[in-house]
Coordinates of C-alpha atoms in Angstrom, one line a residue:
Chain A
M1 CA 126.7 -54.4 64.1
S2 CA 128.7 -51.4 62.9
P3 CA 132.3 -51.0 64.2
S4 CA 131.4 -47.9 66.3
Q5 CA 128.6 -49.7 68.1
K6 CA 131.0 -52.6 68.8
Y7 CA 133.6 -50.3 70.2
R8 CA 131.0 -48.6 72.5
I9 CA 130.1 -52.0 74.0
S10 CA 133.8 -52.8 74.4
F11 CA 134.5 -49.5 76.1
L12 CA 131.6 -50.2 78.5
C13 CA 133.2 -53.6 79.4
V14 CA 136.6 -52.2 79.8
A15 CA 135.4 -49.4 82.0
L16 CA 133.5 -52.0 84.1
A17 CA 136.7 -54.1 84.4
L18 CA 138.6 -51.1 85.6
C19 CA 136.1 -50.5 88.4
V20 CA 136.3 -54.2 89.4
A21 CA 140.2 -54.0 89.3
W22 CA 140.1 -50.9 91.4
V23 CA 137.8 -52.3 94.1
L24 CA 140.0 -55.5 94.1
N25 CA 143.1 -53.3 94.5
I26 CA 141.9 -51.2 97.4
S27 CA 140.4 -54.1 99.3
S28 CA 143.6 -56.2 99.3
G29 CA 146.8 -55.6 101.2
S30 CA 148.8 -56.7 104.1
V31 CA 146.1 -55.7 106.5
S32 CA 142.8 -57.3 105.7
I33 CA 139.9 -54.9 105.8
P34 CA 136.5 -56.4 105.3
F35 CA 134.8 -55.4 102.1
D36 CA 131.6 -54.2 103.8
A37 CA 133.7 -52.0 106.0
I38 CA 135.3 -50.4 102.9
L39 CA 131.8 -49.9 101.4
S40 CA 130.5 -48.2 104.6
S41 CA 133.6 -46.0 104.7
F42 CA 132.7 -44.8 101.2
L43 CA 129.2 -44.0 102.5
G44 CA 130.8 -41.7 105.0
K45 CA 130.7 -43.8 108.1
P46 CA 133.9 -43.9 110.2
L47 CA 135.5 -47.4 110.3
E48 CA 135.5 -49.5 113.4
V49 CA 139.3 -49.6 113.6
P50 CA 140.8 -46.1 113.2
T51 CA 144.0 -47.4 111.6
W52 CA 141.9 -48.9 108.8
D53 CA 140.7 -45.4 108.0
Y54 CA 144.3 -44.3 107.6
I55 CA 145.3 -47.3 105.6
L56 CA 142.4 -47.0 103.2
W57 CA 142.3 -43.2 102.6
D58 CA 145.9 -42.2 103.0
Y59 CA 147.6 -45.3 101.6
R60 CA 145.5 -47.6 99.4
I61 CA 143.4 -45.0 97.6
P62 CA 146.3 -42.7 96.6
K63 CA 148.3 -45.8 95.6
S64 CA 145.5 -47.1 93.4
F65 CA 145.2 -43.7 91.7
T66 CA 149.0 -43.8 91.1
A67 CA 148.7 -47.2 89.6
I68 CA 146.0 -46.0 87.3
L69 CA 148.1 -43.0 86.2
V70 CA 151.3 -45.1 85.8
G71 CA 149.7 -47.9 83.9
G72 CA 147.6 -45.7 81.7
G73 CA 150.3 -43.2 81.1
L74 CA 153.1 -45.7 80.3
S75 CA 150.8 -47.6 77.9
L76 CA 149.8 -44.3 76.2
S77 CA 153.5 -43.4 75.7
G78 CA 154.1 -46.9 74.3
L79 CA 151.3 -46.4 71.8
L80 CA 152.7 -43.0 70.7
M81 CA 156.2 -44.4 70.3
Q82 CA 155.0 -47.4 68.2
T83 CA 153.2 -45.1 65.8
L84 CA 156.0 -42.4 65.8
F85 CA 158.8 -44.8 65.3
R86 CA 156.7 -47.0 63.0
N87 CA 157.7 -50.0 65.0
P88 CA 155.5 -52.5 66.9
L89 CA 158.4 -53.2 69.3
A90 CA 158.9 -49.6 70.4
G91 CA 158.2 -48.7 74.0
P92 CA 159.8 -46.6 76.8
F93 CA 162.0 -49.5 77.9
V94 CA 163.2 -50.6 74.5
L95 CA 164.1 -47.2 73.3
G96 CA 166.2 -46.5 76.4
I97 CA 164.0 -43.8 77.9
S98 CA 163.7 -45.8 81.1
S99 CA 167.4 -46.4 81.1
G100 CA 167.9 -42.6 80.8
A101 CA 165.7 -42.1 83.9
S102 CA 167.7 -44.7 85.8
L103 CA 170.9 -43.0 84.8
G104 CA 169.5 -39.6 86.1
A105 CA 168.4 -41.3 89.4
A106 CA 171.7 -43.1 89.8
L107 CA 173.8 -40.0 89.2
L108 CA 171.8 -38.2 91.8
L109 CA 171.7 -40.9 94.4
M110 CA 175.2 -42.4 94.0
G111 CA 177.2 -40.0 91.8
A112 CA 176.5 -36.7 93.6
S113 CA 178.3 -37.7 96.8
L114 CA 181.3 -38.9 94.8
L115 CA 181.7 -35.8 92.7
S116 CA 182.2 -33.3 95.4
A117 CA 181.8 -32.6 99.0
W118 CA 179.1 -30.0 98.6
A119 CA 176.9 -32.4 96.8
S120 CA 176.7 -34.6 99.8
F121 CA 174.5 -32.1 101.5
S122 CA 172.6 -31.1 98.4
Y123 CA 168.8 -31.8 98.2
L124 CA 168.4 -35.5 98.2
N125 CA 164.6 -35.7 98.4
D126 CA 162.0 -37.2 96.3
I127 CA 161.4 -34.1 94.2
S128 CA 165.0 -33.9 93.2
L129 CA 165.0 -37.6 92.4
A130 CA 162.0 -37.0 90.1
V131 CA 163.7 -34.1 88.4
A132 CA 166.9 -36.0 87.9
A133 CA 165.1 -39.0 86.4
S134 CA 163.0 -36.8 84.1
L135 CA 166.1 -35.0 82.9
G136 CA 167.8 -38.3 82.2
S137 CA 164.9 -39.7 80.2
F138 CA 164.5 -36.4 78.2
L139 CA 168.2 -36.5 77.4
V140 CA 168.0 -40.1 76.0
L141 CA 164.8 -39.2 74.2
M142 CA 166.6 -36.2 72.5
V143 CA 169.5 -38.4 71.4
V144 CA 167.0 -41.0 70.1
I145 CA 165.3 -38.3 68.1
L146 CA 168.5 -37.0 66.7
V147 CA 169.5 -40.5 65.7
A148 CA 166.0 -41.2 64.3
N149 CA 166.4 -38.3 62.0
R150 CA 169.6 -39.6 60.6
V151 CA 169.0 -43.3 60.6
K152 CA 166.0 -44.2 58.5
D153 CA 166.1 -47.9 59.5
T154 CA 163.8 -48.4 62.5
M155 CA 165.5 -51.7 63.4
A156 CA 168.8 -49.8 63.8
L157 CA 167.0 -47.4 66.1
L158 CA 165.9 -50.2 68.4
I159 CA 169.4 -51.6 68.5
I160 CA 170.7 -48.1 69.4
G161 CA 168.0 -48.0 72.2
L162 CA 169.3 -51.3 73.5
M163 CA 172.9 -50.0 73.4
F164 CA 171.8 -47.0 75.5
G165 CA 170.4 -49.4 78.0
S166 CA 173.7 -51.3 78.2
I167 CA 175.8 -48.1 78.5
T168 CA 173.5 -46.9 81.2
S169 CA 173.7 -50.1 83.2
A170 CA 177.5 -50.1 82.8
I171 CA 177.6 -46.5 84.2
V172 CA 175.3 -47.5 87.0
S173 CA 177.5 -50.5 87.9
V174 CA 180.5 -48.2 88.1
L175 CA 178.7 -45.8 90.3
A176 CA 177.4 -48.6 92.4
Y177 CA 180.9 -49.9 92.9
F178 CA 182.1 -46.7 94.5
S179 CA 178.8 -45.9 96.3
T180 CA 178.0 -46.2 99.9
A181 CA 175.7 -49.0 101.0
D182 CA 172.9 -46.5 101.9
N183 CA 172.9 -44.8 98.6
L184 CA 173.1 -48.0 96.7
Q185 CA 170.1 -49.3 98.6
R186 CA 168.1 -46.2 97.8
F187 CA 168.8 -46.6 94.1
I188 CA 168.0 -50.3 94.2
F189 CA 164.7 -49.7 95.9
W190 CA 163.9 -47.0 93.3
S191 CA 164.7 -49.4 90.5
F192 CA 162.3 -52.0 91.9
G193 CA 159.5 -49.6 91.0
S194 CA 156.7 -48.7 93.3
V195 CA 153.4 -47.0 93.1
G196 CA 152.9 -46.7 96.9
N197 CA 155.6 -44.3 97.9
L198 CA 154.1 -41.1 96.6
S199 CA 152.9 -38.4 98.9
Q200 CA 149.6 -36.7 98.2
S201 CA 151.3 -33.7 96.6
Q202 CA 153.3 -36.0 94.4
V203 CA 150.2 -37.8 93.2
W204 CA 148.8 -34.4 92.2
L205 CA 152.0 -33.5 90.4
L206 CA 151.9 -36.9 88.6
T207 CA 148.3 -36.3 87.7
G208 CA 149.2 -33.0 86.2
I209 CA 152.0 -34.5 84.1
V210 CA 149.8 -37.4 82.9
V211 CA 146.9 -35.1 82.1
L212 CA 149.3 -32.8 80.1
G213 CA 150.7 -35.7 78.2
G214 CA 147.2 -37.0 77.5
V215 CA 146.0 -33.6 76.2
L216 CA 149.1 -33.4 73.9
S217 CA 148.3 -36.9 72.7
I218 CA 144.7 -35.9 71.9
F219 CA 146.0 -33.0 69.9
S220 CA 148.2 -35.4 68.0
I221 CA 145.5 -37.9 67.1
K222 CA 145.0 -36.6 63.5
A223 CA 148.7 -36.5 62.7
L224 CA 149.3 -40.0 64.3
N225 CA 146.6 -41.5 62.1
A226 CA 148.3 -39.9 59.1
F227 CA 151.7 -41.3 60.2
L228 CA 150.2 -44.8 59.8
L229 CA 150.7 -44.3 56.0
G230 CA 154.3 -43.1 56.4
E231 CA 155.8 -39.7 56.6
N232 CA 155.6 -38.8 52.9
Y233 CA 152.0 -39.7 52.8
A234 CA 151.4 -37.8 56.0
E235 CA 153.0 -34.7 54.5
S236 CA 150.9 -35.1 51.3
L237 CA 147.8 -35.0 53.6
G238 CA 148.8 -31.6 55.0
V239 CA 150.4 -32.8 58.2
S240 CA 153.3 -30.5 59.3
L241 CA 155.8 -33.2 60.1
K242 CA 158.2 -31.2 62.3
K243 CA 155.4 -29.7 64.5
S244 CA 153.4 -32.9 65.0
R245 CA 156.4 -35.0 65.6
F246 CA 157.6 -32.5 68.2
I247 CA 154.2 -32.5 70.0
A248 CA 154.0 -36.3 70.1
I249 CA 157.6 -36.6 71.3
V250 CA 157.1 -34.1 74.1
A251 CA 153.9 -36.0 75.1
T252 CA 155.9 -39.3 75.1
G253 CA 158.8 -37.8 77.1
L254 CA 156.4 -36.2 79.7
L255 CA 154.6 -39.5 80.2
A256 CA 157.4 -41.9 80.2
G257 CA 159.9 -39.6 81.9
G258 CA 157.5 -38.3 84.5
I259 CA 156.1 -41.6 85.4
T260 CA 159.5 -43.4 85.6
A261 CA 160.8 -40.5 87.8
F262 CA 158.0 -41.0 90.4
A263 CA 157.3 -44.7 90.2
G264 CA 160.7 -46.1 89.1
P265 CA 161.4 -48.0 85.8
I266 CA 158.3 -50.2 85.2
A267 CA 159.0 -52.6 82.4
F268 CA 156.8 -54.0 79.6
V269 CA 153.6 -52.1 80.3
G270 CA 154.3 -49.6 77.5
L271 CA 155.3 -52.3 75.0
A272 CA 152.7 -54.9 75.7
V273 CA 149.5 -53.0 76.4
P274 CA 149.0 -51.5 73.0
H275 CA 149.2 -55.0 71.5
L276 CA 146.8 -56.4 74.1
T277 CA 144.4 -53.6 73.4
R278 CA 144.2 -54.4 69.7
Q279 CA 143.0 -57.9 70.6
I280 CA 139.7 -56.3 71.5
F281 CA 139.8 -52.9 69.8
D282 CA 140.9 -54.2 66.4
T283 CA 141.6 -50.8 64.9
M284 CA 144.5 -48.4 64.2
E285 CA 142.3 -45.3 64.7
H286 CA 144.0 -43.4 67.5
R287 CA 140.7 -41.7 68.5
I288 CA 139.7 -45.1 69.8
L289 CA 143.1 -46.5 70.7
I290 CA 144.2 -43.7 73.0
P291 CA 141.4 -44.0 75.5
A292 CA 141.3 -47.8 75.1
V293 CA 145.0 -48.1 75.7
F294 CA 144.9 -45.9 78.8
L295 CA 142.1 -47.9 80.4
Y296 CA 143.8 -51.2 79.6
G297 CA 147.1 -50.1 81.0
A298 CA 145.3 -48.8 84.2
I299 CA 143.6 -52.2 84.6
L300 CA 146.9 -54.1 84.1
M301 CA 148.8 -52.0 86.6
L302 CA 146.1 -52.3 89.2
L303 CA 146.1 -56.1 88.9
C304 CA 149.9 -56.2 89.0
D305 CA 149.9 -54.0 92.1
T306 CA 147.3 -56.3 93.7
I307 CA 149.6 -59.2 93.1
A308 CA 152.6 -57.3 94.4
Q309 CA 150.7 -56.6 97.6
W310 CA 150.1 -60.3 98.1
P311 CA 147.0 -60.3 100.3
N312 CA 147.5 -60.7 104.0
S313 CA 151.3 -60.9 103.8
A314 CA 153.6 -58.2 105.0
N315 CA 155.8 -58.5 102.0
V316 CA 155.5 -56.2 99.0
L317 CA 157.0 -57.6 95.9
P318 CA 158.9 -55.3 93.5
I319 CA 156.3 -54.2 90.9
N320 CA 158.8 -54.0 88.1
A321 CA 159.3 -57.8 88.5
I322 CA 155.6 -58.4 88.4
T323 CA 155.0 -56.4 85.2
T324 CA 157.9 -58.2 83.5
L325 CA 156.6 -61.6 84.6
V326 CA 153.2 -60.6 83.1
G327 CA 154.4 -58.5 80.2
A328 CA 157.2 -60.6 78.6
P329 CA 155.1 -63.8 78.2
V330 CA 152.3 -61.7 76.7
V331 CA 154.7 -60.4 74.0
I332 CA 156.0 -63.9 73.3
W333 CA 152.5 -65.3 73.1
L334 CA 151.4 -62.6 70.7
L335 CA 154.4 -63.2 68.5
I336 CA 153.8 -67.0 68.4
R337 CA 150.1 -66.7 67.8
K338 CA 150.3 -64.2 65.0
R339 CA 153.8 -65.3 63.8
K340 CA 154.5 -61.7 63.3
M341 CA 153.6 -58.4 64.9
I342 CA 151.1 -56.8 62.6
F343 CA 151.2 -53.1 62.8
Chain B
M1 CA 142.4 -15.9 29.3
D2 CA 140.3 -19.0 29.0
V3 CA 143.4 -21.1 28.3
I4 CA 145.1 -20.0 31.5
K5 CA 142.0 -20.7 33.6
N6 CA 141.8 -24.2 32.3
Q7 CA 145.3 -25.1 33.3
I8 CA 145.8 -26.7 36.6
L9 CA 149.6 -27.4 36.5
N10 CA 152.1 -25.2 34.9
V11 CA 155.8 -26.2 34.8
D12 CA 158.4 -23.8 33.3
N13 CA 162.1 -24.5 32.8
L14 CA 162.2 -26.8 35.9
S15 CA 165.4 -28.4 37.1
I16 CA 165.1 -31.3 39.6
G17 CA 167.6 -33.2 41.7
Y18 CA 169.3 -33.1 45.1
P19 CA 171.5 -30.3 46.6
S20 CA 174.7 -31.8 45.2
I21 CA 173.4 -33.1 41.8
T22 CA 170.9 -32.1 39.1
I23 CA 169.0 -35.1 37.7
A24 CA 167.0 -33.5 34.9
K25 CA 166.7 -30.0 33.6
N26 CA 164.7 -28.0 31.0
I27 CA 161.3 -29.5 32.0
S28 CA 158.4 -27.4 30.7
F29 CA 154.8 -28.4 30.3
S30 CA 151.3 -27.6 31.4
L31 CA 148.2 -29.7 32.1
E32 CA 144.6 -28.9 31.4
K33 CA 141.8 -29.8 33.8
G34 CA 140.3 -33.3 33.2
S35 CA 143.3 -34.7 31.4
L36 CA 145.3 -37.9 31.9
C37 CA 149.1 -37.6 31.4
A38 CA 151.9 -40.1 31.7
I39 CA 155.5 -39.4 32.4
V40 CA 157.7 -42.1 30.7
G41 CA 161.5 -42.5 30.6
I42 CA 164.3 -44.9 31.3
N43 CA 165.1 -46.1 34.8
G44 CA 166.9 -43.5 36.9
V45 CA 166.1 -40.5 34.7
G46 CA 164.2 -38.9 37.5
K47 CA 160.5 -39.7 37.0
S48 CA 159.8 -40.2 40.7
T49 CA 161.9 -37.2 41.7
L50 CA 159.9 -35.1 39.3
L51 CA 156.7 -36.3 40.7
R52 CA 157.8 -35.7 44.3
T53 CA 159.0 -32.2 43.3
L54 CA 155.7 -31.4 41.7
G55 CA 153.9 -32.7 44.8
G56 CA 156.0 -30.4 47.0
L57 CA 157.7 -33.3 48.9
Q58 CA 161.1 -32.4 47.6
A59 CA 162.6 -29.0 46.8
K60 CA 163.2 -28.0 43.2
K61 CA 166.6 -26.9 41.9
S62 CA 165.3 -24.0 39.7
G63 CA 162.4 -23.0 37.5
E64 CA 158.7 -22.5 38.2
I65 CA 155.9 -24.7 39.3
E66 CA 152.3 -23.3 39.5
I67 CA 149.4 -25.3 40.8
D68 CA 146.0 -23.8 40.1
N69 CA 147.7 -20.6 39.1
Q70 CA 149.5 -20.3 42.5
K71 CA 153.2 -20.7 43.0
L72 CA 154.0 -24.1 44.7
E73 CA 156.2 -22.4 47.3
S74 CA 153.5 -19.9 48.3
L75 CA 151.1 -22.7 49.4
S76 CA 151.2 -24.1 52.9
T77 CA 151.3 -27.8 53.6
L78 CA 147.6 -27.8 54.2
Q79 CA 146.6 -25.7 51.2
L80 CA 148.7 -27.9 49.0
A81 CA 147.0 -31.0 50.4
Q82 CA 143.7 -29.5 49.2
K83 CA 145.2 -29.0 45.7
R84 CA 147.0 -32.2 45.0
S85 CA 146.9 -35.8 46.3
M86 CA 149.6 -38.4 45.9
V87 CA 150.0 -42.1 45.5
L88 CA 153.6 -43.1 46.2
T89 CA 155.6 -46.2 45.6
E90 CA 156.7 -46.5 49.2
Q91 CA 155.0 -49.1 51.4
T92 CA 152.5 -47.6 53.8
T93 CA 153.7 -48.0 57.4
S94 CA 150.7 -49.9 58.6
K95 CA 148.7 -52.4 56.6
N96 CA 146.5 -53.2 59.6
L97 CA 144.0 -50.5 58.6
T98 CA 140.8 -51.5 57.0
V99 CA 140.1 -50.4 53.4
Q100 CA 137.6 -47.9 54.6
E101 CA 139.8 -46.5 57.3
L102 CA 142.7 -46.0 54.8
I103 CA 140.4 -44.3 52.3
A104 CA 139.0 -42.1 55.1
L105 CA 142.5 -40.8 55.9
G106 CA 142.2 -39.1 52.5
R107 CA 139.7 -36.7 54.0
Q108 CA 142.2 -35.3 56.5
P109 CA 142.8 -31.9 54.8
H110 CA 139.1 -31.3 55.0
T111 CA 138.3 -32.4 58.6
N112 CA 138.6 -30.6 61.9
W113 CA 141.5 -30.9 64.4
L114 CA 140.3 -34.3 65.7
G115 CA 139.7 -35.7 62.2
R116 CA 135.9 -36.2 62.7
L117 CA 134.2 -37.1 59.5
S118 CA 131.2 -35.0 58.4
T119 CA 128.3 -36.3 56.4
N120 CA 129.9 -34.8 53.3
D121 CA 133.2 -36.6 54.1
K122 CA 131.4 -39.9 54.5
K123 CA 129.6 -39.3 51.2
R124 CA 133.0 -38.7 49.4
I125 CA 134.5 -41.8 50.9
Q126 CA 131.5 -43.9 49.8
Q127 CA 131.9 -42.4 46.3
S128 CA 135.6 -43.4 46.1
I129 CA 134.8 -46.9 47.4
R130 CA 132.1 -47.3 44.7
T131 CA 134.2 -45.9 41.9
F132 CA 137.1 -48.2 42.6
L133 CA 134.9 -51.3 43.0
L134 CA 135.8 -51.8 46.6
D135 CA 132.3 -52.3 48.1
K136 CA 132.9 -55.9 49.1
L137 CA 136.3 -55.2 50.5
R138 CA 135.6 -52.2 52.7
Y139 CA 136.0 -53.9 56.1
R140 CA 138.9 -56.0 55.0
K141 CA 142.4 -55.3 56.4
C142 CA 144.9 -54.0 53.9
H143 CA 147.4 -56.8 54.5
E144 CA 144.7 -59.3 53.2
L145 CA 144.5 -57.6 49.8
S146 CA 146.2 -58.5 46.6
D147 CA 148.6 -56.0 45.0
G148 CA 146.0 -54.9 42.4
Q149 CA 143.3 -54.5 45.1
F150 CA 145.6 -52.5 47.4
Q151 CA 146.7 -50.2 44.5
R152 CA 143.0 -49.5 43.9
V153 CA 142.6 -48.6 47.6
L154 CA 145.5 -46.2 47.4
I155 CA 144.1 -44.5 44.4
A156 CA 140.6 -44.4 46.0
R157 CA 142.2 -42.6 49.0
A158 CA 143.7 -40.0 46.6
M159 CA 140.3 -39.6 45.0
A160 CA 138.7 -39.2 48.5
Q161 CA 141.1 -36.3 49.1
D162 CA 139.1 -34.6 46.4
T163 CA 141.9 -32.5 44.8
P164 CA 141.9 -31.1 41.3
L165 CA 145.3 -32.6 40.7
I166 CA 146.3 -36.3 41.4
L167 CA 149.9 -37.4 41.2
L168 CA 150.7 -41.1 41.1
D169 CA 154.1 -42.8 41.1
E170 CA 154.1 -46.0 39.1
P171 CA 150.5 -47.1 39.9
T172 CA 150.7 -50.1 37.6
T173 CA 154.0 -51.8 38.7
H174 CA 153.8 -55.4 40.0
L175 CA 150.4 -55.9 38.3
D176 CA 149.4 -58.2 35.6
L177 CA 148.2 -56.9 32.2
H178 CA 144.5 -57.2 33.2
H179 CA 145.0 -55.2 36.4
K180 CA 147.3 -52.7 34.7
V181 CA 144.6 -51.9 32.1
Q182 CA 141.9 -51.9 34.9
I183 CA 143.8 -49.2 36.8
L184 CA 144.5 -47.1 33.6
K185 CA 140.8 -47.3 32.6
L186 CA 139.8 -46.2 36.1
L187 CA 142.2 -43.3 36.0
Q188 CA 140.9 -42.3 32.5
Q189 CA 137.3 -42.5 33.8
L190 CA 138.3 -40.4 36.9
A191 CA 140.0 -37.7 34.7
H192 CA 137.3 -37.5 32.0
E193 CA 134.1 -38.0 34.1
Q194 CA 135.1 -36.1 37.3
N195 CA 137.3 -33.5 35.7
K196 CA 140.4 -34.5 37.7
T197 CA 143.9 -33.9 36.3
I198 CA 145.9 -37.0 36.7
L199 CA 149.7 -37.2 36.2
F200 CA 151.4 -40.6 36.6
T201 CA 154.8 -42.2 36.0
T202 CA 154.9 -45.5 34.2
H203 CA 157.0 -48.0 32.3
E204 CA 154.0 -49.2 30.2
I205 CA 154.6 -47.0 27.3
D206 CA 152.4 -48.9 24.9
L207 CA 149.4 -48.8 27.3
A208 CA 150.1 -45.1 28.1
I209 CA 150.0 -44.3 24.3
Q210 CA 146.6 -45.9 24.1
T211 CA 145.0 -44.3 27.2
C212 CA 146.6 -40.9 27.8
D213 CA 145.6 -37.5 26.6
S214 CA 149.2 -36.3 26.7
M215 CA 152.6 -37.6 27.6
L216 CA 155.9 -36.3 28.9
I217 CA 159.0 -38.1 27.8
L218 CA 161.6 -37.5 30.4
D219 CA 165.1 -37.8 28.9
G220 CA 166.9 -35.2 31.1
N221 CA 167.5 -32.6 28.4
Q222 CA 164.7 -32.0 25.8
N223 CA 161.8 -33.6 27.7
P224 CA 159.3 -33.5 24.8
F225 CA 155.7 -33.1 25.8
G226 CA 152.5 -33.6 23.7
E227 CA 149.8 -35.8 22.6
P228 CA 150.9 -39.4 22.1
C229 CA 150.3 -39.4 18.3
Q230 CA 152.2 -36.2 17.9
L231 CA 155.1 -37.6 19.9
I232 CA 155.1 -40.7 17.7
E233 CA 155.2 -38.6 14.5
E234 CA 158.1 -36.6 15.8
K235 CA 159.9 -39.9 16.4
H236 CA 160.6 -39.1 20.1
F237 CA 159.9 -42.7 21.2
N238 CA 162.7 -44.0 18.9
T239 CA 165.4 -42.4 21.0
L240 CA 163.9 -43.1 24.4
F241 CA 166.0 -46.2 25.0
P242 CA 169.5 -46.9 23.8
S243 CA 168.5 -48.4 20.4
D244 CA 170.7 -51.5 20.2
M245 CA 168.2 -53.5 22.2
V246 CA 164.7 -52.5 21.3
Q247 CA 163.1 -50.6 18.4
F248 CA 160.0 -48.5 18.4
D249 CA 157.3 -49.6 15.9
A250 CA 155.3 -46.5 15.0
T251 CA 152.4 -48.4 13.3
T252 CA 151.5 -50.4 16.4
G253 CA 152.9 -48.0 19.0
T254 CA 154.9 -50.7 20.7
Y255 CA 158.6 -51.6 21.3
K256 CA 160.0 -54.7 19.5
V257 CA 163.1 -56.7 20.6
K258 CA 165.8 -56.4 18.0
K259 CA 166.7 -59.8 16.5

């Protein structure tokens, strides 16, 4: 069987798994809705209990789409970063991009009221939160790029990313100390991560961001493949380094920054999913990896969200904790099994 | 007129180095199509720097470089990628590529924006694989290969790029004698049978004397260039190394350790 045939079958399986995960996700939650009721609702019949209609169409389905966008987008940004920084451990979290978003959110939620009186009645809505978080992540990304151009050692870059994380959490602690209980609570809830708090217009905006990031990634495919040989080789193959690096970084920033802004910092998806994907799609070809990683991330996120919803209980667990509980052991398992991360 | 047409690389009074320091100056030579040429010289004299400069990966200090009768600076990154291919000493970032995938990357300057391989591209890749005896290894991952095999893969990738000029930085280091000769033979075959011009740096002076059509002795000042026999006659090899350690034997074309 030639590799391309093998990948076609794998894609079919993964797409099927996504459908199963999606159905599982929308049919579980604190209110139990029978599966046949959901099916008939899809066939256009009104549900027997009117609130079910609302729960299904206005909460669960937008939430499931958010989960798909968040999981797929974060994984894609992780893949881009791993190739761009030539490091299998790169990801939005490790490089401090998520910390940057946290800093932006913290400054808005807790810092604004401290700085001046006028800020206390400034726009404190979800859109401004998203903007602040995006700005924060782009700021960190820019600094990381500047450092990356100076420091050739990618290990040093990762350590710098971790340092950014520490600095951010220190600033956040200081802000938290002086903050009011209300604002602190808002920040903490944001940092738990959530895919269910988005309004319909926000889901559309997030869709736009992820689609834009995805399109830019697709335009980067050829350069990303060349980067696998190193920058000098890539240049010798006719790749314009500055331009293609810029496009890939903007795609990364849009995906990681935009998603963190709307759904909060969600750990480990960006780092772990590209490695998980290579267990089945054993290739470095980005034309195959980009769609595969997106599908994989979407499945993982839907499953994590299903767990977070814990069927038939009113509690919703913080999704950030779930992805860490799933993601961190995966990374450890991969390291132990292969003894080193092959990239 | 014919002479000019046959030249693929023309270097005139070139100085190389970094913004703050000149490493070597007064480099002039030209290469004809289908010839194999070695750059030799003592460690640190600037062999790799010269190769990177000729390949357009590093800016020159002064002088002229013409590839295929066009000034190097006037070519875009993509145009240049269709004129010269390179094999460098640096490690490739990923060794998780299969042999065939890595060689296919050589077709990038010829493919569309998505990098889709045409029938012609696939044919070229197949040719490279066959020329460098990699048929049995094509689906292997690069990290599973020996040094000699991986070097063949890198050169096969350069061949797949299908450029008139191929520049290689120390293609025979870390290899045993058998594999050194194997690589040099393959390069010779590529130059003579497929009319490629191949320029490589090496420390194997004796092997280069036996296989190359011409050689450039980089000493930083004079930089003599010519056929190996002519260079031997003019006694250029005698002064290549500080002569208190080794001595050049003109009859065998090798260096001997001084007793």
